[in-house]
Short mmCIF file of C-alpha atoms in Angstrom, two decimals:
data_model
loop_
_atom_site.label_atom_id
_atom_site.label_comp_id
_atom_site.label_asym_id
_atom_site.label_seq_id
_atom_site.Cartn_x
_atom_site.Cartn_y
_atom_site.Cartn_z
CA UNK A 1 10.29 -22.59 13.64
CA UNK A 2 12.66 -25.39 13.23
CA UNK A 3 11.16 -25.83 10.09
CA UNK A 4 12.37 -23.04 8.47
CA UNK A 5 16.31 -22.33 7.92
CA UNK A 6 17.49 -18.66 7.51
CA UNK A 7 19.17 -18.02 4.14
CA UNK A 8 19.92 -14.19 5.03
CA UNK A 9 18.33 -11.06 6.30
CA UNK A 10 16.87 -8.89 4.25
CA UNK A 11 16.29 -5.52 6.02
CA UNK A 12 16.41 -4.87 10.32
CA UNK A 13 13.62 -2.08 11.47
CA UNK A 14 12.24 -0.68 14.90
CA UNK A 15 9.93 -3.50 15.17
CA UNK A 16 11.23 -6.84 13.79
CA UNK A 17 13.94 -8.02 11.39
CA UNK A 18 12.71 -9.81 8.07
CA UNK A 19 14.36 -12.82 6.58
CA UNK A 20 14.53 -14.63 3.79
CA UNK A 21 14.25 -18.41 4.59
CA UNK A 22 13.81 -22.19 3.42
CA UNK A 23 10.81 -23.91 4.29
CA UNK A 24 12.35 -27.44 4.88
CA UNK A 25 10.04 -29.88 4.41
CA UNK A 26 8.31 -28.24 1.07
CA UNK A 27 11.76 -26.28 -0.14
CA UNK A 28 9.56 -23.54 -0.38
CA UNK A 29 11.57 -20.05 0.02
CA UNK A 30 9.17 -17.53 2.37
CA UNK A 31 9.83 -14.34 3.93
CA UNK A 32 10.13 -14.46 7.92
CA UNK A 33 9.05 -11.57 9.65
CA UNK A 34 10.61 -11.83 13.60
CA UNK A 35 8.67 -9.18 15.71
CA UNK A 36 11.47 -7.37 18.17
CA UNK A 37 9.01 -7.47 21.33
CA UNK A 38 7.44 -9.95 22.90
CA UNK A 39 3.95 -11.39 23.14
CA UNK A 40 2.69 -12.97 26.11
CA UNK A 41 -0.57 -13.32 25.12
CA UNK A 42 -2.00 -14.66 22.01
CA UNK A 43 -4.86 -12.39 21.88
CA UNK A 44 -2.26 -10.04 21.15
CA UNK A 45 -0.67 -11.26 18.07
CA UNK A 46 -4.82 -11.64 16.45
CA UNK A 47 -5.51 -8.46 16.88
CA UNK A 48 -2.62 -6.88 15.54
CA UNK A 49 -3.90 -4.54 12.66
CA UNK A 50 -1.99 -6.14 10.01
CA UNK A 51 -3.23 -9.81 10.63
CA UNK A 52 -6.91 -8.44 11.26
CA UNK A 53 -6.81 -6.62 8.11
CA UNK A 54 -5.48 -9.29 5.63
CA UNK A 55 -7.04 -12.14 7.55
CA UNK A 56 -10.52 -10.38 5.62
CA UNK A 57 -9.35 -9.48 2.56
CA UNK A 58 -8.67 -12.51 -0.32
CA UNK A 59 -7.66 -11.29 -3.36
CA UNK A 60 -5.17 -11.95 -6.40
CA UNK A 61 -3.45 -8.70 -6.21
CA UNK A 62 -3.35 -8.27 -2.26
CA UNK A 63 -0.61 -9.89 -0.05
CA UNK A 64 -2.16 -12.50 1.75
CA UNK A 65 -0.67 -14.07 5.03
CA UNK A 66 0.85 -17.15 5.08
CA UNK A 67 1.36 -18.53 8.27
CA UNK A 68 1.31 -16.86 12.43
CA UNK A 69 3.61 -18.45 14.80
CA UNK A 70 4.36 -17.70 18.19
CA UNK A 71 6.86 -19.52 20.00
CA UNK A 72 8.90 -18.47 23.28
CA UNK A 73 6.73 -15.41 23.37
CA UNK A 74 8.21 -14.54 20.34
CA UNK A 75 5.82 -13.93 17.48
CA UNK A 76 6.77 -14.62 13.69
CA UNK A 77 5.17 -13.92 10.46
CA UNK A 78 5.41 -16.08 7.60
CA UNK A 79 5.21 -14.75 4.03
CA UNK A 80 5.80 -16.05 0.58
CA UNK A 81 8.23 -14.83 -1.16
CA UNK A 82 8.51 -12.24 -4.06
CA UNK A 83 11.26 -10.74 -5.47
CA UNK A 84 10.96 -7.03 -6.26
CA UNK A 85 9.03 -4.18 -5.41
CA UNK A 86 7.86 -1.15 -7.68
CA UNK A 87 10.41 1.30 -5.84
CA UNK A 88 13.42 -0.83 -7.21
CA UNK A 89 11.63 -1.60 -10.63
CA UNK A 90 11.69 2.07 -11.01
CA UNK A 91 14.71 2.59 -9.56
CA UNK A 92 16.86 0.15 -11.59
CA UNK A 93 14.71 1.78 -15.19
CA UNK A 94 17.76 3.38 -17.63
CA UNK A 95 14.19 4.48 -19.95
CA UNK A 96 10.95 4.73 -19.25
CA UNK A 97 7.98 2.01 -18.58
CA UNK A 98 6.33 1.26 -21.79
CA UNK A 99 2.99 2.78 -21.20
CA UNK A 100 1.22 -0.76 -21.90
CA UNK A 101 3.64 -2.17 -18.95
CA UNK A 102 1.95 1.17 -16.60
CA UNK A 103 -1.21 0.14 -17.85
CA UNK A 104 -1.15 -3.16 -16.64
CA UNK A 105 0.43 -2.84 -13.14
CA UNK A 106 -1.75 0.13 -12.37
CA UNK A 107 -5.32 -2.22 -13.15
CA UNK A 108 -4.09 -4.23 -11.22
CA UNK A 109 -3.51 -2.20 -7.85
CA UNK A 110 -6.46 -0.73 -8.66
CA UNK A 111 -8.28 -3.73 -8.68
CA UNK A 112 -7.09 -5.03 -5.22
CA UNK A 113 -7.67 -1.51 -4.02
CA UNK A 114 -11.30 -1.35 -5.54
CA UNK A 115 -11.46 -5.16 -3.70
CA UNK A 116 -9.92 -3.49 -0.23
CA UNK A 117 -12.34 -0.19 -0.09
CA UNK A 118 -15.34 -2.53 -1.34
CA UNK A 119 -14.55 -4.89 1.99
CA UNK A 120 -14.07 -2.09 3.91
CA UNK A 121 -10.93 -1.64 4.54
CA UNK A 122 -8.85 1.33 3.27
CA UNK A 123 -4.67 1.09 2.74
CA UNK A 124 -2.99 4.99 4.23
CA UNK A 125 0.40 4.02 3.33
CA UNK A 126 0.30 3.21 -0.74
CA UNK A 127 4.08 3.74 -2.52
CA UNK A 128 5.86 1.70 -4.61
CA UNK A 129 7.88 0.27 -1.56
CA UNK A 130 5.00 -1.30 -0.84
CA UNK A 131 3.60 -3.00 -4.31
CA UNK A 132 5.31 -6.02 -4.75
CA UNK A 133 5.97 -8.01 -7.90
CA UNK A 134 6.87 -10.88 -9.15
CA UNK A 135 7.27 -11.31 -13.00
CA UNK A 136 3.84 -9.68 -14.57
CA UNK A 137 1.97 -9.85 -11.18
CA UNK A 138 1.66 -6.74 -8.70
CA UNK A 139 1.10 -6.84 -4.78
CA UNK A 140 -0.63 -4.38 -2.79
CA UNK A 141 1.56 -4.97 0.74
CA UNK A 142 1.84 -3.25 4.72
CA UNK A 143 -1.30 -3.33 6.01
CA UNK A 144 0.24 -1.47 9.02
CA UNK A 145 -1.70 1.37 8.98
CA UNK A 146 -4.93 0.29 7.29
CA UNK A 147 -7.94 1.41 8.87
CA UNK A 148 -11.47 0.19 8.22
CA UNK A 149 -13.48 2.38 6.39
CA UNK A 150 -16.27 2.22 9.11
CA UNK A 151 -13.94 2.97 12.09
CA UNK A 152 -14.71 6.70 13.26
CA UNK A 153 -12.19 9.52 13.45
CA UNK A 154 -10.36 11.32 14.25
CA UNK A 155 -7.94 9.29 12.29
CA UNK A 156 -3.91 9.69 12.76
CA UNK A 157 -2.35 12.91 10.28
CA UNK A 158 0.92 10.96 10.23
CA UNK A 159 0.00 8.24 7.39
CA UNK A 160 1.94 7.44 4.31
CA UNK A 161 5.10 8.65 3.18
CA UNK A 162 5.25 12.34 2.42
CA UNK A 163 5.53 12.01 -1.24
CA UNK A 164 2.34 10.04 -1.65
CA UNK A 165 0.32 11.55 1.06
CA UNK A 166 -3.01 13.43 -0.11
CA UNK A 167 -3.30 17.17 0.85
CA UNK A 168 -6.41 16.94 3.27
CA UNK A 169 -3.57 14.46 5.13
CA UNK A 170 -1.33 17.26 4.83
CA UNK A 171 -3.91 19.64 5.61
CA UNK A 172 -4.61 17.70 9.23
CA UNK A 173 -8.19 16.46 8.42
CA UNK A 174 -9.11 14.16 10.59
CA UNK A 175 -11.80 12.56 8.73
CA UNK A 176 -10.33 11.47 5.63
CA UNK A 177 -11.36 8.92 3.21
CA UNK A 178 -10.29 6.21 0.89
CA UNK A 179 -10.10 8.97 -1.45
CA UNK A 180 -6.17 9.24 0.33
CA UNK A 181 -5.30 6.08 -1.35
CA UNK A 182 -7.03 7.03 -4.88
CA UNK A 183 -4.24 10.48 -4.71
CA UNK A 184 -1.80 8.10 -3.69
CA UNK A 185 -1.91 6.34 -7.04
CA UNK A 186 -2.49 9.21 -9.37
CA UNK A 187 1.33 10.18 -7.54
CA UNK A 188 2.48 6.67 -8.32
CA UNK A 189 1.21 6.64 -12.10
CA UNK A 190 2.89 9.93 -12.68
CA UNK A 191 6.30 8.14 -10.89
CA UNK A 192 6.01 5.30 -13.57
CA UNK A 193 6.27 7.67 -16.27
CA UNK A 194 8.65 9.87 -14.89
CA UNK A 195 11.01 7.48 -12.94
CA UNK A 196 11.14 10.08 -10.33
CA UNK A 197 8.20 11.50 -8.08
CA UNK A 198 5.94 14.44 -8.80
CA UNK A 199 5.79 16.08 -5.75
CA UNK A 200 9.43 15.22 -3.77
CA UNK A 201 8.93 17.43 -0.59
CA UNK A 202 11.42 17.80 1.98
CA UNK A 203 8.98 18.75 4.88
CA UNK A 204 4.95 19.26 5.06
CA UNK A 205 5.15 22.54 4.05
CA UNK A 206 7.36 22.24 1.76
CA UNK A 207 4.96 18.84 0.32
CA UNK A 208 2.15 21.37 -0.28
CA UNK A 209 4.72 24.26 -2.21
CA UNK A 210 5.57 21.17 -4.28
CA UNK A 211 1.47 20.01 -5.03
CA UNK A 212 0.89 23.83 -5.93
CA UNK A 213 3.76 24.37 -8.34
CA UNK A 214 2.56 21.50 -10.31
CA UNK A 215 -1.40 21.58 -9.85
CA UNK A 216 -1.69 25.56 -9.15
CA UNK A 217 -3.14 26.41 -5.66
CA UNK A 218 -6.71 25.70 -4.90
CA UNK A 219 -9.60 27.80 -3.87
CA UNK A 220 -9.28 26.80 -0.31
CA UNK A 221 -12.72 28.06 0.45
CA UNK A 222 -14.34 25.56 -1.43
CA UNK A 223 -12.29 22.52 -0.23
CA UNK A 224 -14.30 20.46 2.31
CA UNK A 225 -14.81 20.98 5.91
CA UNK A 226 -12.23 20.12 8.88
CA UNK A 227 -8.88 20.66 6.72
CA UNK A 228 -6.53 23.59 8.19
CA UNK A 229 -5.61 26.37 5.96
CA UNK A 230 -2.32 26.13 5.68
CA UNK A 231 0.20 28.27 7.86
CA UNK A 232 2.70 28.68 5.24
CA UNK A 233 2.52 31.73 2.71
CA UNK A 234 3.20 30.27 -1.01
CA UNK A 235 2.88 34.05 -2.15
CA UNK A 236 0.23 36.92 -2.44
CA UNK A 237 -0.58 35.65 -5.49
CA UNK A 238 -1.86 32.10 -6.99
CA UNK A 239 0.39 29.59 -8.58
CA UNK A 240 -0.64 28.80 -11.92
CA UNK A 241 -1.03 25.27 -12.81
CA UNK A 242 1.50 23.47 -15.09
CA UNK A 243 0.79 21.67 -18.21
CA UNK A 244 1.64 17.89 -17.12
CA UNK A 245 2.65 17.38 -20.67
CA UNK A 246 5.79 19.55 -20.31
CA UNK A 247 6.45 17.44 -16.78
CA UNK A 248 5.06 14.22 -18.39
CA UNK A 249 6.06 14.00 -22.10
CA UNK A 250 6.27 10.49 -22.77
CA UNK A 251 2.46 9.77 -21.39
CA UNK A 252 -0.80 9.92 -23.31
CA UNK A 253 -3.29 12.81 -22.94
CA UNK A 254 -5.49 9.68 -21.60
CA UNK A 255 -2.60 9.39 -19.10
CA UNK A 256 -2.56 12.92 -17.91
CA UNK A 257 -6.02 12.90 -17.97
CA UNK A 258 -6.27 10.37 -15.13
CA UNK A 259 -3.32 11.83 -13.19
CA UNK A 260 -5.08 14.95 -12.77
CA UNK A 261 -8.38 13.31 -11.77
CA UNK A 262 -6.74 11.12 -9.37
CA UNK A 263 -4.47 14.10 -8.15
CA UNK A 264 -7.72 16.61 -7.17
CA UNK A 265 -6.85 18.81 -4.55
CA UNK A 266 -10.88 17.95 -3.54
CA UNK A 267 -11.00 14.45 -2.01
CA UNK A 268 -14.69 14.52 -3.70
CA UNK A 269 -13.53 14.67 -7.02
CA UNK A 270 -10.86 11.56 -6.99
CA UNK A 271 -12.44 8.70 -9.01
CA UNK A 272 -13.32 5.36 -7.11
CA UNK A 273 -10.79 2.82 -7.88
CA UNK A 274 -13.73 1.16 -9.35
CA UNK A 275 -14.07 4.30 -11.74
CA UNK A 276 -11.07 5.11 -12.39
CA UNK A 277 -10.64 1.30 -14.09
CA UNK A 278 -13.09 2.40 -16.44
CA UNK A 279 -11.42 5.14 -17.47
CA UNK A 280 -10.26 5.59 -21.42
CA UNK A 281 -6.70 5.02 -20.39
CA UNK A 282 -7.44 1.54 -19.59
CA UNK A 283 -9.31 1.00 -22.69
CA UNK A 284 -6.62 1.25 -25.23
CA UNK A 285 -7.23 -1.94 -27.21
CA UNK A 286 -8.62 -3.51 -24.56
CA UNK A 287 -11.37 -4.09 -22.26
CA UNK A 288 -10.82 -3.63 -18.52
CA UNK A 289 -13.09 -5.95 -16.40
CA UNK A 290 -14.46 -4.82 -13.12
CA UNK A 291 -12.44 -5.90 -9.81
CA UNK A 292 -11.05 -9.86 -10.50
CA UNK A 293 -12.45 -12.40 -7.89
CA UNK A 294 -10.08 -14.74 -7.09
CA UNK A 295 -11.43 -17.83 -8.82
CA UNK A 296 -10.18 -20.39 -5.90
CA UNK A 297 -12.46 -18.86 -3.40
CA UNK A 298 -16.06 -18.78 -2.90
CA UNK A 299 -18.11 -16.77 -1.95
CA UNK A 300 -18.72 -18.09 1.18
CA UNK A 301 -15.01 -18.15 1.62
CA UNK A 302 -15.06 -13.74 1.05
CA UNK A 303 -17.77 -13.91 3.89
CA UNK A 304 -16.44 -15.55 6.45
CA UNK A 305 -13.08 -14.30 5.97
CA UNK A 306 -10.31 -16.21 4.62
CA UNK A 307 -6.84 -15.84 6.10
CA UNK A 308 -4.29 -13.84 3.52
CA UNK A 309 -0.71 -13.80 3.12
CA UNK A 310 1.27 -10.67 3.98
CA UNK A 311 3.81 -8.46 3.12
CA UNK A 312 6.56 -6.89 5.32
CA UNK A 313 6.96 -2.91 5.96
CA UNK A 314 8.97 -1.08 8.68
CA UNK A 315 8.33 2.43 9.57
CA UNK A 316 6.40 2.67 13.16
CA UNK A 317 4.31 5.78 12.63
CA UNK A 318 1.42 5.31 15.36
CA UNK A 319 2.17 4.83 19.23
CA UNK A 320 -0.64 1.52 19.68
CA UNK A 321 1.17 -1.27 20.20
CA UNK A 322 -0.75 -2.60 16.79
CA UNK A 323 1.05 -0.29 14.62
CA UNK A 324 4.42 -2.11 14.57
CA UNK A 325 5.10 -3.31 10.92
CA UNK A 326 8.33 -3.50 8.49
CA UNK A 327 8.85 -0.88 6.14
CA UNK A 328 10.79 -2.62 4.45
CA UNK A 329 9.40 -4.45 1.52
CA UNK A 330 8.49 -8.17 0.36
CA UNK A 331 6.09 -9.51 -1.40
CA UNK A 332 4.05 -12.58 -1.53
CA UNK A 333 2.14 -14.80 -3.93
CA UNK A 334 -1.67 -15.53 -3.92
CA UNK A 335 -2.51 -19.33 -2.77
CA UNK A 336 -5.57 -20.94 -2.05
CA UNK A 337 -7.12 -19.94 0.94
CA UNK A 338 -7.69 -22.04 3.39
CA UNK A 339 -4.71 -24.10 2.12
CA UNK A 340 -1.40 -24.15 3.97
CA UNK A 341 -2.69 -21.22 5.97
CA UNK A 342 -1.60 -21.74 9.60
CA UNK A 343 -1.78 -19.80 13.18
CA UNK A 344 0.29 -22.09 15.72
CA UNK A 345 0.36 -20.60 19.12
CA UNK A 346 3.08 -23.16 20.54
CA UNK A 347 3.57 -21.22 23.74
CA UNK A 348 -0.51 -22.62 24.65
#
């Protein structure tokens, strides 16, 4: 690590501290993630979820690892650097996004997450502390609770903040889908427009009051199997849905029309990310292409698996030792794979 020199930190969580730094013999400023325990074994630092995860998955708009180091049983991750995420775009906004600026960033996520859920993979913690950007280009970062889609449940409740977390989450089904991420981003579209979130709840129960007063409550006898009726009383009678043009006014009716598809209370009726590029809010003047392939890797690169760059998020919602990440957020830059990527186990 004497490689590197610290410029400053950037953010301190339960599980590591994340720095910004200067690599010294390229000049290159990266993002050093310094995990709080220790790890006396190497085996542990490959299997952690987050360097399993993005060690598959190669793709322009996904943070890909740059470099694993583990020295005096201390274990570092090494990230480029980007300079913003969405959270503080939004925040920092005195008017609304231009609707052509949503439309971009949003094909993009949804491009890296058609990519992720094609590969298998699915995120469980998307919000816009966790899409990075740099200039026109847009991250999908913290792979610290992804889960593979082929992994069996019962699958953890607690995933992704409360704001952005799907209502069979809520709900306690434990044998959710990707579909999670795909009401994740109708939430985050609506945010773009809005500058503030759609459904801001204080607790769980008070996250489902908030879903109902804009999207009406559901028929919960037709919602699918293994989600808890809720123990809460919202009233005798149903809430009547709201027209997201009177919560929404600056977005198209193809806008709203996507929100609302993406923001089903039935995970069955979310669009794929793949679909939901295709929609006629993407096609405004232009055509939207299918999920970009990175044009510096090959397909035999995808298959066997090339080794990504990272993000950094702190927030420590499971109890495995594997769920340790930053939720705190930076962002990195695609590379070639392959090139520059390192894991040096100096302790060996």
């Amino acid at each position: 690590m004497e490689r590197y020199k610290l410029i400053k930190e950037l953010g301190d969580g339960t599980c590591g501290c994340v720095y910004k730094a200067l690599n010294r013999d390229t000049n290159e400023i990266v993002a050093i993630k310094k995990m709080k325990r220790k790890f006396f074994f190497w085996e542990e630092c490959v299997n952690l979820r987050e360097v399993k995860s993005l060690c598959k998955l190669n793709h322009p708009n996904i943070v890909k690892l740059k470099e694993v180091v583990r020295e005096n049983h201390e274990l570092f991750f090494i990230f480029e650097y980007m300079e913003y995420n969405l959270y503080e775009i939004i925040r920092a906004r005195q008017s609304p996004l231009p609707e052509a600026d949503i439309r971009g960033l949003m094909s993009q996520v949804l491009q890296g997450l058609a990519y992720m859920h094609g590969n298998g993979y699915f995120h469980r913690d998307l919000k816009p502390e966790n899409l990075l950007v740099t200039n026109d280009t847009i991250k999908i970062a913290d792979f610290g609770l992804a889960r593979e889609v082929s992994s069996k449940p019962p699958y953890t409740d607690y995933v992704s903040t409360r704001w952005y977390r799907a209502p069979e989450v809520l709900l306690q089904s434990s044998s959710y889908t990707p579909a999670i991420d795909m009401w994740a981003i109708g939430a985050i579209l609506a945010e773009l427009f809005t500058l503030f979130p759609i459904f801001p709840g204080e607790s769980e129960s008070d996250q489902l009051f908030k879903i109902c007063c804009v999207l009406g409550t559901p028929d919960w006898t037709i919602l699918p199997e293994g989600m808890n009726l809720p123990s809460i009383n919202f009233s005798s009678s149903e809430v009547v849905p709201v027209n997201l043009l009177d919560i929404i006014p600056n977005a198209s009716m193809e806008a709203i029309d996507l929100i609302i598809k993406l923001c089903s209370w039935d995970p069955r009726k979310r669009p794929t990310a793949e679909q939901a590029l295709q929609h006629p809010f993407f096609h405004v003047g232009m055509w939207v292409p299918h999920p970009l392939v990175d044009p510096f890797v090959s397909n035999s690169d995808h298959n066997e698996g090339a080794k990504p760059k990272l993000e950094l998020s702190l927030w420590d919602f499971g109890t495995e030792s594997d769920d340790c990440f930053l939720g705190l957020t930076l962002a990195v830059k695609p590379s070639v794979p392959n090139l520059g990527m390192n894991f040096l186990n100096l302790d060996a």
